[in-house]
Amino acid sequence: MASIRREFLIDARPTDVWEAVRDIGALHTRLVPGFVTACRLEPGARTRAVWTADLLPDEMAKPIAAMIDQGCAVTKKTLERG
């Protein structure tokens, strides 16, 4: 199984970095502009997360979808631990 991991140093004050990370509604402007194109928080008692991946070749869609399903399940379990 291939594993991709990236680590990088950030030349900014830690408080500024964490403030941007915590501002999830501005993810597309404060954290990953150009990579995430839109982020919208909607009022209500539930939180919805959407994971979208565009990829080629098309034949990779099934294995990538399986990985995304696993990632979604882990994310849901982690966030609901409360």
PDB file of N, CA and C in Angstrom:
ATOM      1  N   MET A   1       0.849  -1.180   0.000  1.00  0.00           N
ATOM      2  CA  MET A   1       0.000   0.000   0.000  1.00  0.00           C
ATOM      3  C   MET A   1       0.890   1.238   0.000  1.00  0.00           C
ATOM      4  N   ALA A   2       0.595   2.125  -0.886  1.00  0.00           N
ATOM      5  CA  ALA A   2       1.331   3.383  -0.948  1.00  0.00           C
ATOM      6  C   ALA A   2       0.896   4.295   0.179  1.00  0.00           C
ATOM      7  N   SER A   3       1.820   5.037   0.689  1.00  0.00           N
ATOM      8  CA  SER A   3       1.514   5.999   1.745  1.00  0.00           C
ATOM      9  C   SER A   3       2.123   7.337   1.368  1.00  0.00           C
ATOM     10  N   ILE A   4       1.336   8.370   1.442  1.00  0.00           N
ATOM     11  CA  ILE A   4       1.815   9.718   1.129  1.00  0.00           C
ATOM     12  C   ILE A   4       1.715  10.557   2.385  1.00  0.00           C
ATOM     13  N   ARG A   5       2.818  11.125   2.768  1.00  0.00           N
ATOM     14  CA  ARG A   5       2.843  11.969   3.970  1.00  0.00           C
ATOM     15  C   ARG A   5       3.676  13.194   3.660  1.00  0.00           C
ATOM     16  N   ARG A   6       3.174  14.319   4.030  1.00  0.00           N
ATOM     17  CA  ARG A   6       3.900  15.568   3.827  1.00  0.00           C
ATOM     18  C   ARG A   6       3.989  16.317   5.151  1.00  0.00           C
ATOM     19  N   GLU A   7       5.179  16.760   5.451  1.00  0.00           N
ATOM     20  CA  GLU A   7       5.401  17.582   6.641  1.00  0.00           C
ATOM     21  C   GLU A   7       6.155  18.815   6.190  1.00  0.00           C
ATOM     22  N   PHE A   8       5.760  19.963   6.712  1.00  0.00           N
ATOM     23  CA  PHE A   8       6.427  21.190   6.311  1.00  0.00           C
ATOM     24  C   PHE A   8       6.441  22.170   7.468  1.00  0.00           C
ATOM     25  N   LEU A   9       7.430  23.032   7.471  1.00  0.00           N
ATOM     26  CA  LEU A   9       7.545  24.074   8.483  1.00  0.00           C
ATOM     27  C   LEU A   9       6.751  25.287   8.030  1.00  0.00           C
ATOM     28  N   ILE A  10       6.161  25.969   8.971  1.00  0.00           N
ATOM     29  CA  ILE A  10       5.365  27.156   8.692  1.00  0.00           C
ATOM     30  C   ILE A  10       6.007  28.337   9.401  1.00  0.00           C
ATOM     31  N   ASP A  11       6.376  29.323   8.640  1.00  0.00           N
ATOM     32  CA  ASP A  11       7.018  30.505   9.196  1.00  0.00           C
ATOM     33  C   ASP A  11       5.953  31.534   9.572  1.00  0.00           C
ATOM     34  N   ALA A  12       5.258  31.243  10.667  1.00  0.00           N
ATOM     35  CA  ALA A  12       4.203  32.133  11.168  1.00  0.00           C
ATOM     36  C   ALA A  12       4.055  31.889  12.659  1.00  0.00           C
ATOM     37  N   ARG A  13       3.432  32.829  13.339  1.00  0.00           N
ATOM     38  CA  ARG A  13       3.210  32.655  14.776  1.00  0.00           C
ATOM     39  C   ARG A  13       2.232  31.502  15.003  1.00  0.00           C
ATOM     40  N   PRO A  14       2.525  30.624  15.949  1.00  0.00           N
ATOM     41  CA  PRO A  14       1.621  29.506  16.230  1.00  0.00           C
ATOM     42  C   PRO A  14       0.188  29.949  16.519  1.00  0.00           C
ATOM     43  N   THR A  15       0.015  31.056  17.214  1.00  0.00           N
ATOM     44  CA  THR A  15      -1.353  31.509  17.506  1.00  0.00           C
ATOM     45  C   THR A  15      -2.105  31.873  16.222  1.00  0.00           C
ATOM     46  N   ASP A  16      -1.408  32.455  15.257  1.00  0.00           N
ATOM     47  CA  ASP A  16      -2.044  32.788  13.975  1.00  0.00           C
ATOM     48  C   ASP A  16      -2.410  31.530  13.195  1.00  0.00           C
ATOM     49  N   VAL A  17      -1.524  30.547  13.221  1.00  0.00           N
ATOM     50  CA  VAL A  17      -1.777  29.291  12.515  1.00  0.00           C
ATOM     51  C   VAL A  17      -2.988  28.589  13.115  1.00  0.00           C
ATOM     52  N   TRP A  18      -3.025  28.452  14.437  1.00  0.00           N
ATOM     53  CA  TRP A  18      -4.146  27.753  15.074  1.00  0.00           C
ATOM     54  C   TRP A  18      -5.460  28.507  14.915  1.00  0.00           C
ATOM     55  N   GLU A  19      -5.389  29.833  14.873  1.00  0.00           N
ATOM     56  CA  GLU A  19      -6.603  30.617  14.645  1.00  0.00           C
ATOM     57  C   GLU A  19      -7.183  30.297  13.260  1.00  0.00           C
ATOM     58  N   ALA A  20      -6.334  30.196  12.257  1.00  0.00           N
ATOM     59  CA  ALA A  20      -6.790  29.857  10.908  1.00  0.00           C
ATOM     60  C   ALA A  20      -7.309  28.423  10.844  1.00  0.00           C
ATOM     61  N   VAL A  21      -6.651  27.495  11.513  1.00  0.00           N
ATOM     62  CA  VAL A  21      -7.088  26.097  11.521  1.00  0.00           C
ATOM     63  C   VAL A  21      -8.458  25.979  12.182  1.00  0.00           C
ATOM     64  N   ARG A  22      -8.672  26.708  13.267  1.00  0.00           N
ATOM     65  CA  ARG A  22      -9.957  26.652  13.978  1.00  0.00           C
ATOM     66  C   ARG A  22     -11.103  27.304  13.205  1.00  0.00           C
ATOM     67  N   ASP A  23     -10.792  28.179  12.280  1.00  0.00           N
ATOM     68  CA  ASP A  23     -11.826  28.902  11.535  1.00  0.00           C
ATOM     69  C   ASP A  23     -12.274  28.069  10.335  1.00  0.00           C
ATOM     70  N   ILE A  24     -12.903  26.943  10.609  1.00  0.00           N
ATOM     71  CA  ILE A  24     -13.240  25.968   9.578  1.00  0.00           C
ATOM     72  C   ILE A  24     -14.160  26.540   8.503  1.00  0.00           C
ATOM     73  N   GLY A  25     -14.988  27.486   8.845  1.00  0.00           N
ATOM     74  CA  GLY A  25     -15.877  28.091   7.859  1.00  0.00           C
ATOM     75  C   GLY A  25     -15.145  28.926   6.824  1.00  0.00           C
ATOM     76  N   ALA A  26     -13.928  29.298   7.125  1.00  0.00           N
ATOM     77  CA  ALA A  26     -13.114  30.074   6.183  1.00  0.00           C
ATOM     78  C   ALA A  26     -11.952  29.235   5.656  1.00  0.00           C
ATOM     79  N   LEU A  27     -12.118  27.942   5.684  1.00  0.00           N
ATOM     80  CA  LEU A  27     -11.095  27.013   5.210  1.00  0.00           C
ATOM     81  C   LEU A  27     -10.593  27.398   3.821  1.00  0.00           C
ATOM     82  N   HIS A  28     -11.510  27.755   2.951  1.00  0.00           N
ATOM     83  CA  HIS A  28     -11.176  28.057   1.556  1.00  0.00           C
ATOM     84  C   HIS A  28     -10.451  29.386   1.375  1.00  0.00           C
ATOM     85  N   THR A  29     -10.488  30.255   2.368  1.00  0.00           N
ATOM     86  CA  THR A  29      -9.799  31.541   2.246  1.00  0.00           C
ATOM     87  C   THR A  29      -8.610  31.674   3.196  1.00  0.00           C
ATOM     88  N   ARG A  30      -8.660  31.007   4.342  1.00  0.00           N
ATOM     89  CA  ARG A  30      -7.618  31.196   5.349  1.00  0.00           C
ATOM     90  C   ARG A  30      -6.601  30.082   5.429  1.00  0.00           C
ATOM     91  N   LEU A  31      -6.953  28.887   4.952  1.00  0.00           N
ATOM     92  CA  LEU A  31      -6.053  27.752   5.139  1.00  0.00           C
ATOM     93  C   LEU A  31      -5.582  27.153   3.818  1.00  0.00           C
ATOM     94  N   VAL A  32      -6.484  26.910   2.913  1.00  0.00           N
ATOM     95  CA  VAL A  32      -6.110  26.265   1.649  1.00  0.00           C
ATOM     96  C   VAL A  32      -6.768  26.943   0.438  1.00  0.00           C
ATOM     97  N   PRO A  33      -6.587  28.257   0.270  1.00  0.00           N
ATOM     98  CA  PRO A  33      -7.190  28.928  -0.883  1.00  0.00           C
ATOM     99  C   PRO A  33      -6.629  28.359  -2.182  1.00  0.00           C
ATOM    100  N   GLY A  34      -7.519  28.165  -3.130  1.00  0.00           N
ATOM    101  CA  GLY A  34      -7.105  27.599  -4.401  1.00  0.00           C
ATOM    102  C   GLY A  34      -7.155  26.078  -4.420  1.00  0.00           C
ATOM    103  N   PHE A  35      -7.067  25.457  -3.261  1.00  0.00           N
ATOM    104  CA  PHE A  35      -7.168  24.003  -3.152  1.00  0.00           C
ATOM    105  C   PHE A  35      -8.591  23.612  -2.791  1.00  0.00           C
ATOM    106  N   VAL A  36      -9.124  24.269  -1.765  1.00  0.00           N
ATOM    107  CA  VAL A  36     -10.551  24.162  -1.440  1.00  0.00           C
ATOM    108  C   VAL A  36     -11.180  25.403  -2.030  1.00  0.00           C
ATOM    109  N   THR A  37     -12.181  25.213  -2.875  1.00  0.00           N
ATOM    110  CA  THR A  37     -12.744  26.363  -3.589  1.00  0.00           C
ATOM    111  C   THR A  37     -13.920  27.013  -2.893  1.00  0.00           C
ATOM    112  N   ALA A  38     -14.569  26.285  -1.969  1.00  0.00           N
ATOM    113  CA  ALA A  38     -15.712  26.862  -1.264  1.00  0.00           C
ATOM    114  C   ALA A  38     -15.939  26.097   0.031  1.00  0.00           C
ATOM    115  N   CYS A  39     -16.422  26.807   1.011  1.00  0.00           N
ATOM    116  CA  CYS A  39     -16.773  26.204   2.292  1.00  0.00           C
ATOM    117  C   CYS A  39     -17.939  27.003   2.844  1.00  0.00           C
ATOM    118  N   ARG A  40     -18.987  26.300   3.224  1.00  0.00           N
ATOM    119  CA  ARG A  40     -20.182  26.990   3.699  1.00  0.00           C
ATOM    120  C   ARG A  40     -20.688  26.290   4.957  1.00  0.00           C
ATOM    121  N   LEU A  41     -20.842  27.044   6.026  1.00  0.00           N
ATOM    122  CA  LEU A  41     -21.428  26.517   7.244  1.00  0.00           C
ATOM    123  C   LEU A  41     -22.915  26.831   7.223  1.00  0.00           C
ATOM    124  N   GLU A  42     -23.712  25.828   7.464  1.00  0.00           N
ATOM    125  CA  GLU A  42     -25.160  26.012   7.457  1.00  0.00           C
ATOM    126  C   GLU A  42     -25.693  25.852   8.872  1.00  0.00           C
ATOM    127  N   PRO A  43     -26.670  26.673   9.240  1.00  0.00           N
ATOM    128  CA  PRO A  43     -27.234  26.561  10.585  1.00  0.00           C
ATOM    129  C   PRO A  43     -27.963  25.233  10.762  1.00  0.00           C
ATOM    130  N   GLY A  44     -28.032  24.786  12.005  1.00  0.00           N
ATOM    131  CA  GLY A  44     -28.738  23.542  12.284  1.00  0.00           C
ATOM    132  C   GLY A  44     -28.013  22.746  13.343  1.00  0.00           C
ATOM    133  N   ALA A  45     -28.638  21.694  13.766  1.00  0.00           N
ATOM    134  CA  ALA A  45     -28.103  20.892  14.858  1.00  0.00           C
ATOM    135  C   ALA A  45     -27.077  19.853  14.395  1.00  0.00           C
ATOM    136  N   ARG A  46     -26.946  19.661  13.109  1.00  0.00           N
ATOM    137  CA  ARG A  46     -26.045  18.635  12.602  1.00  0.00           C
ATOM    138  C   ARG A  46     -24.928  19.270  11.790  1.00  0.00           C
ATOM    139  N   THR A  47     -23.848  18.561  11.693  1.00  0.00           N
ATOM    140  CA  THR A  47     -22.722  18.993  10.880  1.00  0.00           C
ATOM    141  C   THR A  47     -22.549  18.007   9.740  1.00  0.00           C
ATOM    142  N   ARG A  48     -22.416  18.514   8.548  1.00  0.00           N
ATOM    143  CA  ARG A  48     -22.214  17.666   7.376  1.00  0.00           C
ATOM    144  C   ARG A  48     -20.818  17.940   6.825  1.00  0.00           C
ATOM    145  N   ALA A  49     -20.107  16.883   6.529  1.00  0.00           N
ATOM    146  CA  ALA A  49     -18.804  17.001   5.897  1.00  0.00           C
ATOM    147  C   ALA A  49     -18.891  16.369   4.519  1.00  0.00           C
ATOM    148  N   VAL A  50     -18.280  17.007   3.548  1.00  0.00           N
ATOM    149  CA  VAL A  50     -18.253  16.484   2.189  1.00  0.00           C
ATOM    150  C   VAL A  50     -16.793  16.372   1.752  1.00  0.00           C
ATOM    151  N   TRP A  51     -16.422  15.217   1.250  1.00  0.00           N
ATOM    152  CA  TRP A  51     -15.062  14.962   0.784  1.00  0.00           C
ATOM    153  C   TRP A  51     -15.154  14.736  -0.710  1.00  0.00           C
ATOM    154  N   THR A  52     -14.545  15.599  -1.493  1.00  0.00           N
ATOM    155  CA  THR A  52     -14.586  15.489  -2.943  1.00  0.00           C
ATOM    156  C   THR A  52     -13.175  15.320  -3.479  1.00  0.00           C
ATOM    157  N   ALA A  53     -12.991  14.367  -4.369  1.00  0.00           N
ATOM    158  CA  ALA A  53     -11.690  14.159  -5.003  1.00  0.00           C
ATOM    159  C   ALA A  53     -11.892  14.018  -6.506  1.00  0.00           C
ATOM    160  N   ASP A  54     -11.183  14.803  -7.273  1.00  0.00           N
ATOM    161  CA  ASP A  54     -11.181  14.686  -8.724  1.00  0.00           C
ATOM    162  C   ASP A  54      -9.885  13.988  -9.118  1.00  0.00           C
ATOM    163  N   LEU A  55      -9.987  12.936  -9.925  1.00  0.00           N
ATOM    164  CA  LEU A  55      -8.774  12.194 -10.233  1.00  0.00           C
ATOM    165  C   LEU A  55      -8.835  11.556 -11.606  1.00  0.00           C
ATOM    166  N   LEU A  56      -7.674  11.274 -12.111  1.00  0.00           N
ATOM    167  CA  LEU A  56      -7.489  10.504 -13.334  1.00  0.00           C
ATOM    168  C   LEU A  56      -6.395   9.480 -13.048  1.00  0.00           C
ATOM    169  N   PRO A  57      -6.444   8.352 -13.653  1.00  0.00           N
ATOM    170  CA  PRO A  57      -7.419   7.882 -14.632  1.00  0.00           C
ATOM    171  C   PRO A  57      -8.708   7.438 -13.953  1.00  0.00           C
ATOM    172  N   ASP A  58      -9.769   7.366 -14.733  1.00  0.00           N
ATOM    173  CA  ASP A  58     -11.074   6.981 -14.215  1.00  0.00           C
ATOM    174  C   ASP A  58     -11.057   5.615 -13.528  1.00  0.00           C
ATOM    175  N   GLU A  59     -10.183   4.731 -13.976  1.00  0.00           N
ATOM    176  CA  GLU A  59     -10.110   3.382 -13.405  1.00  0.00           C
ATOM    177  C   GLU A  59      -9.722   3.388 -11.925  1.00  0.00           C
ATOM    178  N   MET A  60      -9.177   4.479 -11.440  1.00  0.00           N
ATOM    179  CA  MET A  60      -8.772   4.579 -10.031  1.00  0.00           C
ATOM    180  C   MET A  60      -9.927   4.993  -9.131  1.00  0.00           C
ATOM    181  N   ALA A  61     -11.075   5.310  -9.715  1.00  0.00           N
ATOM    182  CA  ALA A  61     -12.196   5.810  -8.915  1.00  0.00           C
ATOM    183  C   ALA A  61     -12.631   4.823  -7.834  1.00  0.00           C
ATOM    184  N   LYS A  62     -12.730   3.542  -8.159  1.00  0.00           N
ATOM    185  CA  LYS A  62     -13.209   2.566  -7.180  1.00  0.00           C
ATOM    186  C   LYS A  62     -12.258   2.420  -5.980  1.00  0.00           C
ATOM    187  N   PRO A  63     -10.949   2.210  -6.188  1.00  0.00           N
ATOM    188  CA  PRO A  63     -10.085   2.098  -5.008  1.00  0.00           C
ATOM    189  C   PRO A  63      -9.966   3.397  -4.217  1.00  0.00           C
ATOM    190  N   ILE A  64      -9.983   4.530  -4.905  1.00  0.00           N
ATOM    191  CA  ILE A  64      -9.916   5.808  -4.188  1.00  0.00           C
ATOM    192  C   ILE A  64     -11.200   6.027  -3.401  1.00  0.00           C
ATOM    193  N   ALA A  65     -12.356   5.671  -3.970  1.00  0.00           N
ATOM    194  CA  ALA A  65     -13.626   5.796  -3.250  1.00  0.00           C
ATOM    195  C   ALA A  65     -13.614   4.957  -1.980  1.00  0.00           C
ATOM    196  N   ALA A  66     -13.022   3.761  -2.045  1.00  0.00           N
ATOM    197  CA  ALA A  66     -12.934   2.909  -0.859  1.00  0.00           C
ATOM    198  C   ALA A  66     -12.082   3.577   0.221  1.00  0.00           C
ATOM    199  N   MET A  67     -10.992   4.215  -0.175  1.00  0.00           N
ATOM    200  CA  MET A  67     -10.137   4.910   0.798  1.00  0.00           C
ATOM    201  C   MET A  67     -10.864   6.110   1.403  1.00  0.00           C
ATOM    202  N   ILE A  68     -11.592   6.829   0.581  1.00  0.00           N
ATOM    203  CA  ILE A  68     -12.351   7.978   1.081  1.00  0.00           C
ATOM    204  C   ILE A  68     -13.430   7.510   2.049  1.00  0.00           C
ATOM    205  N   ASP A  69     -14.097   6.394   1.731  1.00  0.00           N
ATOM    206  CA  ASP A  69     -15.097   5.839   2.652  1.00  0.00           C
ATOM    207  C   ASP A  69     -14.480   5.521   4.003  1.00  0.00           C
ATOM    208  N   GLN A  70     -13.285   4.928   3.993  1.00  0.00           N
ATOM    209  CA  GLN A  70     -12.599   4.625   5.257  1.00  0.00           C
ATOM    210  C   GLN A  70     -12.255   5.903   6.005  1.00  0.00           C
ATOM    211  N   GLY A  71     -11.752   6.893   5.279  1.00  0.00           N
ATOM    212  CA  GLY A  71     -11.409   8.164   5.909  1.00  0.00           C
ATOM    213  C   GLY A  71     -12.623   8.856   6.508  1.00  0.00           C
ATOM    214  N   CYS A  72     -13.745   8.796   5.803  1.00  0.00           N
ATOM    215  CA  CYS A  72     -14.985   9.396   6.325  1.00  0.00           C
ATOM    216  C   CYS A  72     -15.438   8.690   7.598  1.00  0.00           C
ATOM    217  N   ALA A  73     -15.356   7.359   7.611  1.00  0.00           N
ATOM    218  CA  ALA A  73     -15.774   6.594   8.792  1.00  0.00           C
ATOM    219  C   ALA A  73     -14.904   6.928   9.999  1.00  0.00           C
ATOM    220  N   VAL A  74     -13.603   7.024   9.792  1.00  0.00           N
ATOM    221  CA  VAL A  74     -12.695   7.359  10.895  1.00  0.00           C
ATOM    222  C   VAL A  74     -12.953   8.774  11.389  1.00  0.00           C
ATOM    223  N   THR A  75     -13.150   9.702  10.461  1.00  0.00           N
ATOM    224  CA  THR A  75     -13.435  11.086  10.845  1.00  0.00           C
ATOM    225  C   THR A  75     -14.713  11.170  11.671  1.00  0.00           C
ATOM    226  N   LYS A  76     -15.761  10.518  11.205  1.00  0.00           N
ATOM    227  CA  LYS A  76     -17.042  10.530  11.920  1.00  0.00           C
ATOM    228  C   LYS A  76     -16.885   9.946  13.327  1.00  0.00           C
ATOM    229  N   LYS A  77     -16.232   8.805  13.423  1.00  0.00           N
ATOM    230  CA  LYS A  77     -16.023   8.165  14.727  1.00  0.00           C
ATOM    231  C   LYS A  77     -15.213   9.055  15.669  1.00  0.00           C
ATOM    232  N   THR A  78     -14.170   9.658  15.138  1.00  0.00           N
ATOM    233  CA  THR A  78     -13.306  10.523  15.944  1.00  0.00           C
ATOM    234  C   THR A  78     -14.059  11.741  16.465  1.00  0.00           C
ATOM    235  N   LEU A  79     -14.820  12.391  15.589  1.00  0.00           N
ATOM    236  CA  LEU A  79     -15.521  13.615  15.983  1.00  0.00           C
ATOM    237  C   LEU A  79     -16.716  13.348  16.898  1.00  0.00           C
ATOM    238  N   GLU A  80     -17.284  12.165  16.810  1.00  0.00           N
ATOM    239  CA  GLU A  80     -18.459  11.853  17.631  1.00  0.00           C
ATOM    240  C   GLU A  80     -18.096  11.258  18.986  1.00  0.00           C
ATOM    241  N   ARG A  81     -16.831  11.061  19.259  1.00  0.00           N
ATOM    242  CA  ARG A  81     -16.401  10.484  20.538  1.00  0.00           C
ATOM    243  C   ARG A  81     -16.821  11.327  21.723  1.00  0.00           C
ATOM    244  N   GLY A  82     -16.713  12.635  21.536  1.00  0.00           N
ATOM    245  CA  GLY A  82     -17.113  13.591  22.555  1.00  0.00           C
ATOM    246  C   GLY A  82     -16.797  13.194  23.899  1.00  0.00           C
TER     247      GLY A  82
END
